[in-house]
Amino acid sequence: MPDTPAVHDRFTIERVFPHAPAKVFAAFSTEDGKQRWFSGPNDMWEMVERKFDFSVGGIETIEGRWKSGQHHPEGTVTRMDLVYHDIVPDRRIVYAYRMAIDHKPISVSMTSIELMPAEGGTKLLLTEHGIYLDGYDDAGSRAHGVGWQIDKLGATLPD
């Protein structure tokens, strides 16, 4: 509904990983590293399209179809189109992304990921500013989903 005002949201996720900043950065900056953790739940979601260009101005796309009705009705297609705006190796990543469900835009977000040395590893600080469109009711699911993805990243970091 175009007459519905956009809804603005902001959340922060903080995690500490027992790995050096370079190893955590590689989980974002390499195609192999990102594929290990960044996808829908594999048992309920199948990949349709994936593109990865980790560079300033580079575009990343991930699209998948839900197999199970637990999070979305079966057959629902979710898509993320992302553009990287700032990259400082081992320290910072800034990107904007657009989410769509069944080709209908639901949100646009700006995200920063900061990596800081911490005792015994790396502190990751993710801050996201989201704009939810045309009556889409996020109800906290974005913060929950991003947190789940970051936890999945931590579980896939090689020793």
Short mmCIF file of C-alpha atoms in Angstrom, two decimals:
data_model
loop_
_atom_site.label_atom_id
_atom_site.label_comp_id
_atom_site.label_asym_id
_atom_site.label_seq_id
_atom_site.Cartn_x
_atom_site.Cartn_y
_atom_site.Cartn_z
CA MET A 1 0.00 0.00 0.00
CA PRO A 2 1.88 3.10 -1.19
CA ASP A 3 -0.18 5.35 1.14
CA THR A 4 1.19 3.56 4.19
CA PRO A 5 4.12 5.40 5.80
CA ALA A 6 7.51 3.73 5.93
CA VAL A 7 8.49 2.33 9.32
CA HIS A 8 12.03 3.02 10.56
CA ASP A 9 13.99 0.71 12.81
CA ARG A 10 17.51 0.41 14.18
CA PHE A 11 19.20 -2.47 15.96
CA THR A 12 22.69 -3.45 17.05
CA ILE A 13 24.14 -6.93 17.40
CA GLU A 14 27.38 -7.53 19.27
CA ARG A 15 29.34 -10.76 19.38
CA VAL A 16 32.87 -11.76 20.41
CA PHE A 17 34.57 -14.54 18.48
CA PRO A 18 37.76 -16.36 19.57
CA HIS A 19 39.41 -15.61 16.22
CA ALA A 20 41.60 -12.82 14.84
CA PRO A 21 39.86 -9.96 12.98
CA ALA A 22 41.36 -11.17 9.67
CA LYS A 23 39.64 -14.56 10.05
CA VAL A 24 36.26 -12.97 10.87
CA PHE A 25 36.68 -10.49 7.98
CA ALA A 26 37.38 -13.41 5.61
CA ALA A 27 33.98 -14.89 6.50
CA PHE A 28 32.45 -11.78 4.89
CA SER A 29 34.99 -10.99 2.18
CA THR A 30 35.55 -14.35 0.48
CA GLU A 31 32.94 -16.24 -1.49
CA ASP A 32 33.81 -19.52 0.25
CA GLY A 33 33.66 -17.89 3.68
CA LYS A 34 30.29 -16.24 3.02
CA GLN A 35 28.70 -19.37 1.53
CA ARG A 36 29.43 -21.31 4.73
CA TRP A 37 27.06 -19.18 6.80
CA PHE A 38 24.97 -16.78 4.72
CA SER A 39 21.82 -18.47 3.40
CA GLY A 40 18.37 -19.42 4.48
CA PRO A 41 17.89 -22.44 6.76
CA ASN A 42 19.20 -25.18 4.46
CA ASP A 43 16.55 -27.71 5.43
CA MET A 44 13.69 -25.28 4.64
CA TRP A 45 15.14 -23.10 1.85
CA GLU A 46 16.71 -23.78 -1.54
CA MET A 47 19.08 -21.44 -3.36
CA VAL A 48 17.78 -20.03 -6.66
CA GLU A 49 20.44 -17.41 -7.43
CA ARG A 50 23.68 -16.22 -5.82
CA LYS A 51 26.14 -13.52 -6.95
CA PHE A 52 29.12 -12.27 -4.95
CA ASP A 53 31.32 -9.23 -5.68
CA PHE A 54 32.98 -8.07 -2.47
CA SER A 55 34.36 -4.69 -3.54
CA VAL A 56 33.34 -1.06 -3.08
CA GLY A 57 30.44 -0.69 -5.53
CA GLY A 58 30.20 -4.49 -5.79
CA ILE A 59 26.83 -6.22 -5.79
CA GLU A 60 25.82 -9.31 -3.88
CA THR A 61 22.55 -11.12 -4.57
CA ILE A 62 20.97 -14.08 -2.85
CA GLU A 63 17.57 -15.47 -3.76
CA GLY A 64 15.89 -18.59 -2.49
CA ARG A 65 12.61 -20.44 -2.38
CA TRP A 66 11.09 -21.71 0.85
CA LYS A 67 10.41 -25.46 0.96
CA SER A 68 8.56 -25.41 4.26
CA GLY A 69 5.77 -23.23 5.57
CA GLN A 70 7.37 -22.59 8.98
CA HIS A 71 8.68 -19.06 8.21
CA HIS A 72 6.96 -18.34 4.88
CA PRO A 73 4.37 -20.25 2.83
CA GLU A 74 5.92 -23.01 0.75
CA GLY A 75 7.16 -21.65 -2.58
CA THR A 76 7.68 -18.09 -1.29
CA VAL A 77 10.75 -16.46 -2.88
CA THR A 78 12.93 -14.14 -0.81
CA ARG A 79 15.64 -11.99 -2.40
CA MET A 80 18.37 -9.70 -1.12
CA ASP A 81 20.23 -7.26 -3.39
CA LEU A 82 23.21 -5.65 -1.64
CA VAL A 83 25.73 -2.95 -2.64
CA TYR A 84 29.01 -2.46 -0.74
CA HIS A 85 29.82 1.20 0.02
CA ASP A 86 32.89 1.07 2.27
CA ILE A 87 35.41 -1.67 3.01
CA VAL A 88 38.41 -1.39 5.34
CA PRO A 89 40.11 -4.81 5.48
CA ASP A 90 39.86 -6.51 8.88
CA ARG A 91 38.06 -3.44 10.36
CA ARG A 92 34.85 -2.28 8.66
CA ILE A 93 32.21 -3.12 6.05
CA VAL A 94 29.34 -0.78 5.13
CA TYR A 95 26.57 -1.85 2.77
CA ALA A 96 22.98 -1.12 1.77
CA TYR A 97 20.53 -3.82 0.81
CA ARG A 98 16.99 -4.26 -0.43
CA MET A 99 14.81 -7.21 0.55
CA ALA A 100 11.86 -8.51 -1.45
CA ILE A 101 9.32 -11.28 -0.92
CA ASP A 102 7.84 -12.71 -4.11
CA HIS A 103 9.39 -9.77 -6.02
CA LYS A 104 7.63 -7.15 -3.84
CA PRO A 105 10.09 -4.84 -2.01
CA ILE A 106 9.64 -5.01 1.77
CA SER A 107 12.64 -3.06 3.07
CA VAL A 108 15.81 -1.11 2.42
CA SER A 109 18.58 -1.13 5.03
CA MET A 110 21.99 0.43 5.66
CA THR A 111 24.36 -1.71 7.71
CA SER A 112 27.81 -1.30 9.21
CA ILE A 113 29.97 -4.11 10.53
CA GLU A 114 32.88 -3.12 12.71
CA LEU A 115 35.58 -5.57 13.78
CA MET A 116 37.69 -4.68 16.81
CA PRO A 117 40.43 -6.66 18.50
CA ALA A 118 39.18 -8.01 21.82
CA GLU A 119 40.85 -10.10 24.47
CA GLY A 120 41.33 -13.50 22.88
CA GLY A 121 39.69 -12.61 19.57
CA THR A 122 37.43 -10.14 17.79
CA LYS A 123 34.46 -8.06 18.82
CA LEU A 124 31.92 -7.73 15.99
CA LEU A 125 29.50 -4.80 16.16
CA LEU A 126 26.74 -4.78 13.55
CA THR A 127 24.43 -1.77 13.37
CA GLU A 128 21.50 -1.76 10.96
CA HIS A 129 19.11 1.04 10.05
CA GLY A 130 16.05 -0.41 8.32
CA ILE A 131 13.15 1.15 6.48
CA TYR A 132 10.15 -1.17 6.12
CA LEU A 133 7.93 -0.38 3.17
CA ASP A 134 4.22 -0.26 2.35
CA GLY A 135 2.85 -1.69 5.58
CA TYR A 136 5.35 -4.54 5.93
CA ASP A 137 5.31 -5.47 9.63
CA ASP A 138 8.76 -6.72 10.59
CA ALA A 139 7.80 -7.33 14.24
CA GLY A 140 11.46 -7.84 15.19
CA SER A 141 12.11 -10.66 12.74
CA ARG A 142 14.96 -8.83 10.96
CA ALA A 143 16.99 -8.37 14.14
CA HIS A 144 16.30 -12.00 15.06
CA GLY A 145 17.29 -13.26 11.58
CA VAL A 146 20.46 -11.18 11.39
CA GLY A 147 21.45 -12.37 14.88
CA TRP A 148 20.84 -15.98 13.78
CA GLN A 149 23.07 -15.40 10.71
CA ILE A 150 25.88 -13.89 12.82
CA ASP A 151 25.68 -16.85 15.22
CA LYS A 152 25.87 -19.17 12.19
CA LEU A 153 28.97 -17.24 11.03
CA GLY A 154 30.61 -17.85 14.40
CA ALA A 155 29.81 -21.56 14.26
CA THR A 156 31.43 -21.88 10.82
CA LEU A 157 34.70 -20.03 11.50
CA PRO A 158 37.54 -22.50 10.95
CA ASP A 159 39.92 -23.12 13.88
#
